[in-house]
Short mmCIF file of C-alpha atoms in Angstrom, two decimals:
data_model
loop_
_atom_site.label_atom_id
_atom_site.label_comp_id
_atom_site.label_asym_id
_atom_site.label_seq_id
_atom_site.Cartn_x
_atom_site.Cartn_y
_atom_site.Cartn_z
CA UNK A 1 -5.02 -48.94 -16.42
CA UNK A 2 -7.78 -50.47 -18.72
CA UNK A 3 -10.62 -48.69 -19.85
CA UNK A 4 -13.81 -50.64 -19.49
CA UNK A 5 -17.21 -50.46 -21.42
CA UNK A 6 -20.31 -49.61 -19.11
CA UNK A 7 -21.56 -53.23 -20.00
CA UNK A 8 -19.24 -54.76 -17.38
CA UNK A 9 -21.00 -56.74 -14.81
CA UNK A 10 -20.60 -54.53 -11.35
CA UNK A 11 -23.29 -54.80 -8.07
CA UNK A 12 -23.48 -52.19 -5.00
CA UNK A 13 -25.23 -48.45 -4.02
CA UNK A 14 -23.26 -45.64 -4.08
CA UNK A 15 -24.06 -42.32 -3.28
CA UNK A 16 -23.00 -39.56 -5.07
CA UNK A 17 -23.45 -35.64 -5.42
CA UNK A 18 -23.97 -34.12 -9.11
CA UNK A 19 -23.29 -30.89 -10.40
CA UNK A 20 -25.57 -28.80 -12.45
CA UNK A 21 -25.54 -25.83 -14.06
CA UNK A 22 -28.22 -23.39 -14.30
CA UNK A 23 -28.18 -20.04 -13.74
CA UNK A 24 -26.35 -21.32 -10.53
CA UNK A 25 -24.51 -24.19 -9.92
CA UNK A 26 -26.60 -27.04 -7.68
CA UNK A 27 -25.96 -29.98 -6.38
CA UNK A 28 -28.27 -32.76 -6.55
CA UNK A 29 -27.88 -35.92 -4.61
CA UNK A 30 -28.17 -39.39 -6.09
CA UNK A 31 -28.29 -43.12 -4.96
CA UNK A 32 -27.50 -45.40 -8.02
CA UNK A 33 -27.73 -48.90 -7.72
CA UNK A 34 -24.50 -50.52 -9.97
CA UNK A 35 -26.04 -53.53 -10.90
CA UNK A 36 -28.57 -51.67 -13.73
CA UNK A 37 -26.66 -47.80 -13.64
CA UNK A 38 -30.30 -46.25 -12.80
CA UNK A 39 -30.18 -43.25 -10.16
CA UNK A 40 -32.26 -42.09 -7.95
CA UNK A 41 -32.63 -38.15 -7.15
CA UNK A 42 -33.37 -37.45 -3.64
CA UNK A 43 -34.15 -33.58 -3.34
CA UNK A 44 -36.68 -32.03 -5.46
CA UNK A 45 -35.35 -28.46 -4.32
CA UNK A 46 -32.79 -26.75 -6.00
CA UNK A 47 -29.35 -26.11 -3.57
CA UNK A 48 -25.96 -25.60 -3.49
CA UNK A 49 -23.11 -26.08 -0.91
CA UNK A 50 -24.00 -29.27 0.22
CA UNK A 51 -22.63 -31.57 3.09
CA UNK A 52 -23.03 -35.20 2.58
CA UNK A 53 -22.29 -37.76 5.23
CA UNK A 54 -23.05 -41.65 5.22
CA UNK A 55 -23.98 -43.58 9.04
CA UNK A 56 -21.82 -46.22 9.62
CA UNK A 57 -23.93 -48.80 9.77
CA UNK A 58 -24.45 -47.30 6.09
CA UNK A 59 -28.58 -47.50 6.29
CA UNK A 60 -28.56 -43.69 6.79
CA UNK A 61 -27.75 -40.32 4.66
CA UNK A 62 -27.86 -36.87 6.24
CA UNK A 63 -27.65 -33.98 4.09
CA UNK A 64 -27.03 -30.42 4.99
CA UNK A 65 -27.36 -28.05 1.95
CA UNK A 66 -28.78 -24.49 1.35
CA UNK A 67 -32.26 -23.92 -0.82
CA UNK A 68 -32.11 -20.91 -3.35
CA UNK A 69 -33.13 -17.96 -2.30
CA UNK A 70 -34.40 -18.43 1.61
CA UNK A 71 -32.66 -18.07 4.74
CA UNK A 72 -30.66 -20.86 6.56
CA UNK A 73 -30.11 -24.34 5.82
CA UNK A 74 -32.05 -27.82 5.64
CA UNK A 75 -30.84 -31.02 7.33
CA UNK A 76 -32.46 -33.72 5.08
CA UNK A 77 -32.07 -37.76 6.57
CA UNK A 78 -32.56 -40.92 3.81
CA UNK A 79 -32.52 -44.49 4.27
CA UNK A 80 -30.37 -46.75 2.18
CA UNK A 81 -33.62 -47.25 -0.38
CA UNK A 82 -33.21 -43.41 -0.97
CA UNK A 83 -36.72 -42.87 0.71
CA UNK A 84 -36.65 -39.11 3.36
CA UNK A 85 -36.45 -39.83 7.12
CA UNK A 86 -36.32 -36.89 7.99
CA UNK A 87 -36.55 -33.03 7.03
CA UNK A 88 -35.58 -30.13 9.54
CA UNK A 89 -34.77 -26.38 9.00
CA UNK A 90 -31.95 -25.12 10.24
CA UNK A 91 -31.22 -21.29 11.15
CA UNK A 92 -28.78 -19.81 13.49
CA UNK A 93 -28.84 -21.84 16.74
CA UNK A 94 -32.20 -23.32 16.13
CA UNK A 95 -33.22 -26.58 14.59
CA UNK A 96 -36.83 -26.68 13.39
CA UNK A 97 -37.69 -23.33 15.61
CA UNK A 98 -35.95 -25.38 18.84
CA UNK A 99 -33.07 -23.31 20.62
CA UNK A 100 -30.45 -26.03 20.30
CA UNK A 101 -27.26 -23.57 20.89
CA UNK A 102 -26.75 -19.60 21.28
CA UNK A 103 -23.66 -20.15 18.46
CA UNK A 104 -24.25 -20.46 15.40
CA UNK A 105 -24.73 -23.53 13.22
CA UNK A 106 -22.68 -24.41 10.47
CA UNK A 107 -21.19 -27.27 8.89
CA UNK A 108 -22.20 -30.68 9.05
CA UNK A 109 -19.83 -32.82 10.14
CA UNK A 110 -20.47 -36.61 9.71
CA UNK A 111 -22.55 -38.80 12.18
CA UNK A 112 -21.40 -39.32 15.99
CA UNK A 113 -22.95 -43.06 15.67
CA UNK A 114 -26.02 -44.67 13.46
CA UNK A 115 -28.50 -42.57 15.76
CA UNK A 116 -26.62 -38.75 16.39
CA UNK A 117 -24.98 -36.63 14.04
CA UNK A 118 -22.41 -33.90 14.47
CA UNK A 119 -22.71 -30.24 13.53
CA UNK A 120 -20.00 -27.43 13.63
CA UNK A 121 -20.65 -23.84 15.20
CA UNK A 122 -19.20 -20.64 15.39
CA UNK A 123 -19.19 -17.74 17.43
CA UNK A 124 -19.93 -14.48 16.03
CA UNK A 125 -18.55 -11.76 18.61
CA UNK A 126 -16.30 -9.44 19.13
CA UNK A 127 -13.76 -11.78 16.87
CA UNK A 128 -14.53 -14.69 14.93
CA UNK A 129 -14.20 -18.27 16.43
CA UNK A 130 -15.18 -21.68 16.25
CA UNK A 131 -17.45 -23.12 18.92
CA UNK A 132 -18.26 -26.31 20.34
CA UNK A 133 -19.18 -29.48 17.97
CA UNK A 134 -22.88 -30.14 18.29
CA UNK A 135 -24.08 -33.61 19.06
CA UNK A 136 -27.38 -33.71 17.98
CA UNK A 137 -30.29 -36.55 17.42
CA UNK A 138 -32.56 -35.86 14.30
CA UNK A 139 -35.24 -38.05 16.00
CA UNK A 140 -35.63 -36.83 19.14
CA UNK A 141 -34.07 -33.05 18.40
CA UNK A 142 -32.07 -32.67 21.72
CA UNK A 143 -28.54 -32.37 21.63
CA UNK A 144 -26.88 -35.35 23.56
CA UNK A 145 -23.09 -33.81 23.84
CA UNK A 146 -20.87 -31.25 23.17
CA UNK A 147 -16.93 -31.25 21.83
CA UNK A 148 -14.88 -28.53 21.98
CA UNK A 149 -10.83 -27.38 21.40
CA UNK A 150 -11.19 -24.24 22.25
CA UNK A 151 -9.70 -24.69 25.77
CA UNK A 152 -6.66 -26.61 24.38
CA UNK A 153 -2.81 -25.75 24.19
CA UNK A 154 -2.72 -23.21 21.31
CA UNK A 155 -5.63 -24.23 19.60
CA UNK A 156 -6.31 -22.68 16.25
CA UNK A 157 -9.89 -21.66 17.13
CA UNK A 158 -10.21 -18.69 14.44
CA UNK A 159 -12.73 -19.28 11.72
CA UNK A 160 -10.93 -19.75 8.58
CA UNK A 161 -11.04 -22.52 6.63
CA UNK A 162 -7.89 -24.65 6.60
CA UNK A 163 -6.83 -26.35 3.56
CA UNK A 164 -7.11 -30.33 3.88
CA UNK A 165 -9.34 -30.74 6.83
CA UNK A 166 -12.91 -30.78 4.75
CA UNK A 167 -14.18 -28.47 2.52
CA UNK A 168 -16.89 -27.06 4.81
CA UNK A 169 -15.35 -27.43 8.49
CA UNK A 170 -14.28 -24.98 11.02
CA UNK A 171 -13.11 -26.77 13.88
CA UNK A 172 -9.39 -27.86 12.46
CA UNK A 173 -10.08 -30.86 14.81
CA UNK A 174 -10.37 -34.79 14.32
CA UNK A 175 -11.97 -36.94 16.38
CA UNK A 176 -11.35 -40.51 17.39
CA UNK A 177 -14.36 -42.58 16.62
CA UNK A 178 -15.15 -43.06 20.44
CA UNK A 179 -14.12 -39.41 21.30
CA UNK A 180 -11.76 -40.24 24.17
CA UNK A 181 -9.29 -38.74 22.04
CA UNK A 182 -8.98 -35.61 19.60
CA UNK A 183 -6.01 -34.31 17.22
CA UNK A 184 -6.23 -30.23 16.35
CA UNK A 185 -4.52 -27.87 14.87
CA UNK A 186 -2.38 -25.32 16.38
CA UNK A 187 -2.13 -21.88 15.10
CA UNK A 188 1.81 -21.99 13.94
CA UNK A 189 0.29 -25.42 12.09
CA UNK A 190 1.67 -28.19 13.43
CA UNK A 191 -0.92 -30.90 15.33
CA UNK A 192 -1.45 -32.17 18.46
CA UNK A 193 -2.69 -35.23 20.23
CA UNK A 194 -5.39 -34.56 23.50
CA UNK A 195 -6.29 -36.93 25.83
CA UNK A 196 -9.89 -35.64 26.63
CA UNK A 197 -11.29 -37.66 29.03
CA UNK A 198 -7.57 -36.80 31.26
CA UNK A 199 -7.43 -33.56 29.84
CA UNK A 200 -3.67 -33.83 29.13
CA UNK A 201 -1.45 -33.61 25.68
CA UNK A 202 0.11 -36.35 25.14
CA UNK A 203 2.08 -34.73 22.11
CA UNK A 204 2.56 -32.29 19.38
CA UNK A 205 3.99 -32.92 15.36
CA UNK A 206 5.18 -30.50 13.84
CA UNK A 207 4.37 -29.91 9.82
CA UNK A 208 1.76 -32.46 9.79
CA UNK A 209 -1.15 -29.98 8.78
CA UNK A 210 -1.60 -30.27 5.27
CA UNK A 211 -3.92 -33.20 5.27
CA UNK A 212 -6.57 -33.92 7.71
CA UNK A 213 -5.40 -37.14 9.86
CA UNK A 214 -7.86 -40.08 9.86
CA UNK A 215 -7.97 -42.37 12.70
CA UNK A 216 -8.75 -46.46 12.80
CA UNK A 217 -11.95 -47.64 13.87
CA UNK A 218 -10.88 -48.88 17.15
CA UNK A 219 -9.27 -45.31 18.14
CA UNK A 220 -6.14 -46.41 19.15
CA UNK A 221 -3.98 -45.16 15.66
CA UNK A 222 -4.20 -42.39 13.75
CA UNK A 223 -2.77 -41.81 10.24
CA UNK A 224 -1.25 -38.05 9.13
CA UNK A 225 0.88 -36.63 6.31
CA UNK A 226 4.23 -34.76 7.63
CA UNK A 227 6.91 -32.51 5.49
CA UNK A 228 10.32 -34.59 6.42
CA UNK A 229 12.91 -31.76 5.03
CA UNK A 230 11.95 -28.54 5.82
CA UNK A 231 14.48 -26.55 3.65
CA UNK A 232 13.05 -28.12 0.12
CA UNK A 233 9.81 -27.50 1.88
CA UNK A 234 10.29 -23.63 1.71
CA UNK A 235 12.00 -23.74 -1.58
CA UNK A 236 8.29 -25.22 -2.79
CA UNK A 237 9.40 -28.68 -2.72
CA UNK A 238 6.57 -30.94 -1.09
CA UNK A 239 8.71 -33.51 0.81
CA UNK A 240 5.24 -35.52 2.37
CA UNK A 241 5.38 -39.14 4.33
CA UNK A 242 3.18 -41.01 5.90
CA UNK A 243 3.04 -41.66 9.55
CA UNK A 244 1.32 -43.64 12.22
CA UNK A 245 0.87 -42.49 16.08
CA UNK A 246 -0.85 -44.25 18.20
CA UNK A 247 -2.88 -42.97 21.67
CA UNK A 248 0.27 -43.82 23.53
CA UNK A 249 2.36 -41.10 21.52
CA UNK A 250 4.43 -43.84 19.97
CA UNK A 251 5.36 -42.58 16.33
CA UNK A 252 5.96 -45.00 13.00
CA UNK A 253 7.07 -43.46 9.46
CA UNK A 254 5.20 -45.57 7.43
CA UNK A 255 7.06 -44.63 3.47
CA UNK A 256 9.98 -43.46 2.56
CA UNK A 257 8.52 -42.15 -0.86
CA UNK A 258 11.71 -39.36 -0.98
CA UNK A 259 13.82 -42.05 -1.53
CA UNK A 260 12.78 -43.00 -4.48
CA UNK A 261 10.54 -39.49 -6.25
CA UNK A 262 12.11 -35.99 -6.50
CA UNK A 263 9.41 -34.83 -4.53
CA UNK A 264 6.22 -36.24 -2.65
CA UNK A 265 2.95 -34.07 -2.75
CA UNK A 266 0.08 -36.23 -0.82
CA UNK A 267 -3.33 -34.94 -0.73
CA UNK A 268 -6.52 -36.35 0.67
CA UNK A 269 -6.32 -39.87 1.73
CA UNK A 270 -8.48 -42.53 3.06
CA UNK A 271 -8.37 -45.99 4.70
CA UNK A 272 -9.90 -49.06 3.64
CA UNK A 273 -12.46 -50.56 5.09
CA UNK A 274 -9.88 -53.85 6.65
CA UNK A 275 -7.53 -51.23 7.62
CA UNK A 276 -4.84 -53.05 5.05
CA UNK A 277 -4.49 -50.20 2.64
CA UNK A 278 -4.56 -46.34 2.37
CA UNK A 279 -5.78 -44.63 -1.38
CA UNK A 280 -4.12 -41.42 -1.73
CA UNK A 281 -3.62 -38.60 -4.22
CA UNK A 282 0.46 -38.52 -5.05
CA UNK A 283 2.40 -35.87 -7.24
CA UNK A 284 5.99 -36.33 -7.35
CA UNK A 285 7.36 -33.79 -9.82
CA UNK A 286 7.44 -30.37 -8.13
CA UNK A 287 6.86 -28.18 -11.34
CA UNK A 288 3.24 -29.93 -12.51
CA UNK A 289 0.29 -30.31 -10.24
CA UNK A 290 -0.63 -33.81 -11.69
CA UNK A 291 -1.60 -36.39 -8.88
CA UNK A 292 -1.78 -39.79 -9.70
CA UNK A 293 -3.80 -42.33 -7.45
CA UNK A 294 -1.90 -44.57 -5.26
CA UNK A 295 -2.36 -47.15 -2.52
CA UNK A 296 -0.52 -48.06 0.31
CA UNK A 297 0.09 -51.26 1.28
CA UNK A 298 0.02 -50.97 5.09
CA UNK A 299 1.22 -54.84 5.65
CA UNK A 300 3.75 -54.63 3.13
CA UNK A 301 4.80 -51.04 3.30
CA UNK A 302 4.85 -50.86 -0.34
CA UNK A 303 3.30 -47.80 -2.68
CA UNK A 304 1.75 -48.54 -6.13
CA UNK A 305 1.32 -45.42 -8.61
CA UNK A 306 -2.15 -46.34 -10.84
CA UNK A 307 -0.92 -44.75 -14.05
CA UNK A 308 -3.26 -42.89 -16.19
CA UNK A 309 -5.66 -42.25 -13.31
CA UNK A 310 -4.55 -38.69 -12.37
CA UNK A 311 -5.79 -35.50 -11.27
CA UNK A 312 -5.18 -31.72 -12.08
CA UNK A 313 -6.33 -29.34 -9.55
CA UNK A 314 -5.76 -26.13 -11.63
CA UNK A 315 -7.52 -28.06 -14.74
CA UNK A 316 -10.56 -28.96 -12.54
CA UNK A 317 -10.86 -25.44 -10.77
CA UNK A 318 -11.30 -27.55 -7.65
CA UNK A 319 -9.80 -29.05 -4.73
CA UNK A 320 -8.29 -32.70 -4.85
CA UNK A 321 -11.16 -34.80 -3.56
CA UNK A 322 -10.63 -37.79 -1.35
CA UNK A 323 -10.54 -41.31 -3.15
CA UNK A 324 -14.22 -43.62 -1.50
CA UNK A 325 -13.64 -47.24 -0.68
CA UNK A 326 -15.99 -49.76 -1.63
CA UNK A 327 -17.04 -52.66 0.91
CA UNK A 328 -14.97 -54.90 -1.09
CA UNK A 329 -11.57 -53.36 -0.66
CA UNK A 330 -10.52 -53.73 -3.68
CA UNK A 331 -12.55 -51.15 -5.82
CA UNK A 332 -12.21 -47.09 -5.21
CA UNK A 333 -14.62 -44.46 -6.35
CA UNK A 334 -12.49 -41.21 -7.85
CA UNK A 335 -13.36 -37.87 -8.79
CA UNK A 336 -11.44 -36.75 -11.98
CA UNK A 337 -11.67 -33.95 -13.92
CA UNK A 338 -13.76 -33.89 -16.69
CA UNK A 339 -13.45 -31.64 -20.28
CA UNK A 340 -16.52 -29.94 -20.05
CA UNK A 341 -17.32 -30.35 -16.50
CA UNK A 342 -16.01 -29.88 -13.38
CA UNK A 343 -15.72 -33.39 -11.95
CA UNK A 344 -16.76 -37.09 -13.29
CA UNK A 345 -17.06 -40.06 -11.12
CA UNK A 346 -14.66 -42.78 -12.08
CA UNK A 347 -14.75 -46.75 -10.84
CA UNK A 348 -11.08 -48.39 -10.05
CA UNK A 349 -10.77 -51.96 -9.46
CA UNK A 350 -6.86 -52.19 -8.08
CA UNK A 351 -7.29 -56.08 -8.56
CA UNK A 352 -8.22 -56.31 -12.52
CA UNK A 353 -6.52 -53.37 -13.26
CA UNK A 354 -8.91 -51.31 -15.00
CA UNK A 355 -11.75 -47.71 -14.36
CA UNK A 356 -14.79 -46.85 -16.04
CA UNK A 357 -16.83 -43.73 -15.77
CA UNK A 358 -19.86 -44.12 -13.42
CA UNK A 359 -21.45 -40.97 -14.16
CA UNK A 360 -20.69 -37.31 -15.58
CA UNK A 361 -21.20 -34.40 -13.62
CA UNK A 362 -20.65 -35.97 -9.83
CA UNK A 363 -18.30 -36.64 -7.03
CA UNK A 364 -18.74 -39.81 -4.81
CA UNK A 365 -19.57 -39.46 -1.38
CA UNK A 366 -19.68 -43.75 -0.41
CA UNK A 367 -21.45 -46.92 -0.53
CA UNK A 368 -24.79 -47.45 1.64
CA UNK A 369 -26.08 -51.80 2.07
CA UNK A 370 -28.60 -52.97 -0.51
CA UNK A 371 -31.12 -54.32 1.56
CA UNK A 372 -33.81 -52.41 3.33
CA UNK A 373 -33.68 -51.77 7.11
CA UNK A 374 -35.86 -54.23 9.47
CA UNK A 375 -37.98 -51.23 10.93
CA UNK A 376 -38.99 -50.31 7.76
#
């Protein structure tokens, strides 16, 4: 993989989250336009543990995020030109002193269209457990639905995080994009596929909990990571393929990557925007944590390994962060580990064959459209 100089001719707006160090560590949120390299900061207050989520018409931002020294959190909205739409104080159950649930509010959890996001919430009784997902509309503050798995086949509904299914979220619990459909985790870790609008299973993998699954925009696949040999599996040996199921419970092993590595770590995936390819984080030898970037050639069924853009966990102090498709499906943002730092943002082009450091300091979050909205 070529390095390239920061003179190379690039165009798009990314998002992305810095990291700085103070007395605490913060996390500032940027827009930077490619074309020129200038960013734009969009939170004068200083905060840490931050939730960043892009609309999908990409025209909106919502952040969730935690100001020094005062009590709850803030939901912030931007549009695309990195100009606030929006400000509201969370605390408990209420948004902006409104009762919107008797739980209490916790992680954001990406937007339920261009219009509603979704929030996470936990109840705080006798014993700890995750409550209902919160569908909530910034504009109008009223909640318009409410998810939950609680009353599901051995749901795992205790509030711990689990590894792989977002750094922030409780609710062990994915979503198909129209929510007619939802796969959770069970407690003894293997996943399961609920019709909710029949209220019926439909079925139930086992060993497919490392890595959250990711469904297609039309809701009728979704893509997860399964251990195929348990016995290297409890000897430490990660023995990870993908797999497709779709809504009808239909199952289809999509590598064979055991065939051809020693061993097959996967961590944190994501689809491209055609639905062609999936960018993944790969480690095949079972005594280093190195994992290279690799792609998935979903028509093809073929795996490339991008040499020389890799990432160490244990080096970074941090967990392996998901690769961010451009619009263009062809270039990926990456978070690598830095010398000094914790995490640098890093541009692939899989085409050309070469990366170059976008900025120091940062992890990507996605891409938002260049021009402005027509209300504004």
């Amino acid at each position: 993989m070529v390095q390239r100089d920061a003179g190379y001719d690039l165009n798009g707006r990314i998002v992305l989250v810095g990291l700085e160090v103070t007395n605490k560590m913060y996390y500032p949120v940027y827009i930077m336009d490619l074309d020129d390299g200038t960013s734009h900061y969009l939170n004068t207050d200083p905060f840490w543990t931050v939730t960043v989520y892009i609309s999908p018409d990409h025209r909106k931002i919502a952040v969730k995020f935690k100001v020094s020294n005062s009590i709850g959190s803030v939901l912030q909205l931007i549009d695309n030109q990195g100009e606030e739409i929006g400000y509201q104080r969370i605390i408990r159950g209420e948004i902006d002193s409104q009762s919107v649930t008797d739980l209490i509010l916790t992680s954001l959890l990406g937007w339920y269209d261009n219009d509603n996001i979704v929030i996470d919430s936990v109840n705080f009784g006798d014993d700890i457990r995750i409550g209902p997902i919160i569908i909530y509309n910034p504009s109008s503050k009223k909640v318009t639905g409410t998810y939950q798995i609680s009353g599901y086949p051995d749901a795992d509904i205790t509030y711990v995080s689990r590894p792989g299914w977002g750094e922030y979220s409780t609710s062990h619990a994915m979503y198909s994009p129209d929510y007619r459909y939802v796969v959770y985790a069970q407690l003894d870790g293997d996943i399961t596929l609920q019709d909710i609008e029949n209220n019926k299973s439909i079925l139930t993998l086992d060993h497919a909990y490392l890595v959250s699954p990711q469904w297609d925009h039309d809701s009728r696949d979704f893509f997860t990571v399964r251990f195929t040999d348990e016995e290297k599996w409890k000897k430490g040996i990660y023995t990870c393929e993908f797999f497709r199921v779709d809504i009808d419970g239909k199952i289809q092993q999509l590598t064979r990557l055991m065939d051809v590595f020693p061993a097959a770590d996967i961590r944190s995936f994501a689809l491209s925007p055609d639905e062609k390819k999936i960018a993944f984080w790969l480690s095949t030898d079972p005594s280093k944590q190195d994992f290279n970037l690799a792609i998935l050639d979903l028509d093809q069924g073929q795996v490339t390994l991008f040499e020389g853009i890799e990432f160490n966990p244990q080096r970074a102090t941090a967990r392996v962060r998901e690769p961010v498709w451009l619009a263009n499906n062809q270039q990926i943002l990456v978070a690598l580990e830095a010398e000094e730092t914790y995490f640098r943002t890093v541009l692939v082009d899989l085409e050309e064959g070469w990366a170059m450091t976008i900025m120091e300091n940062s992890y990507p979050i996605g891409w938002v459209v260049d021009e402005p909205s027509n209300d504004e």
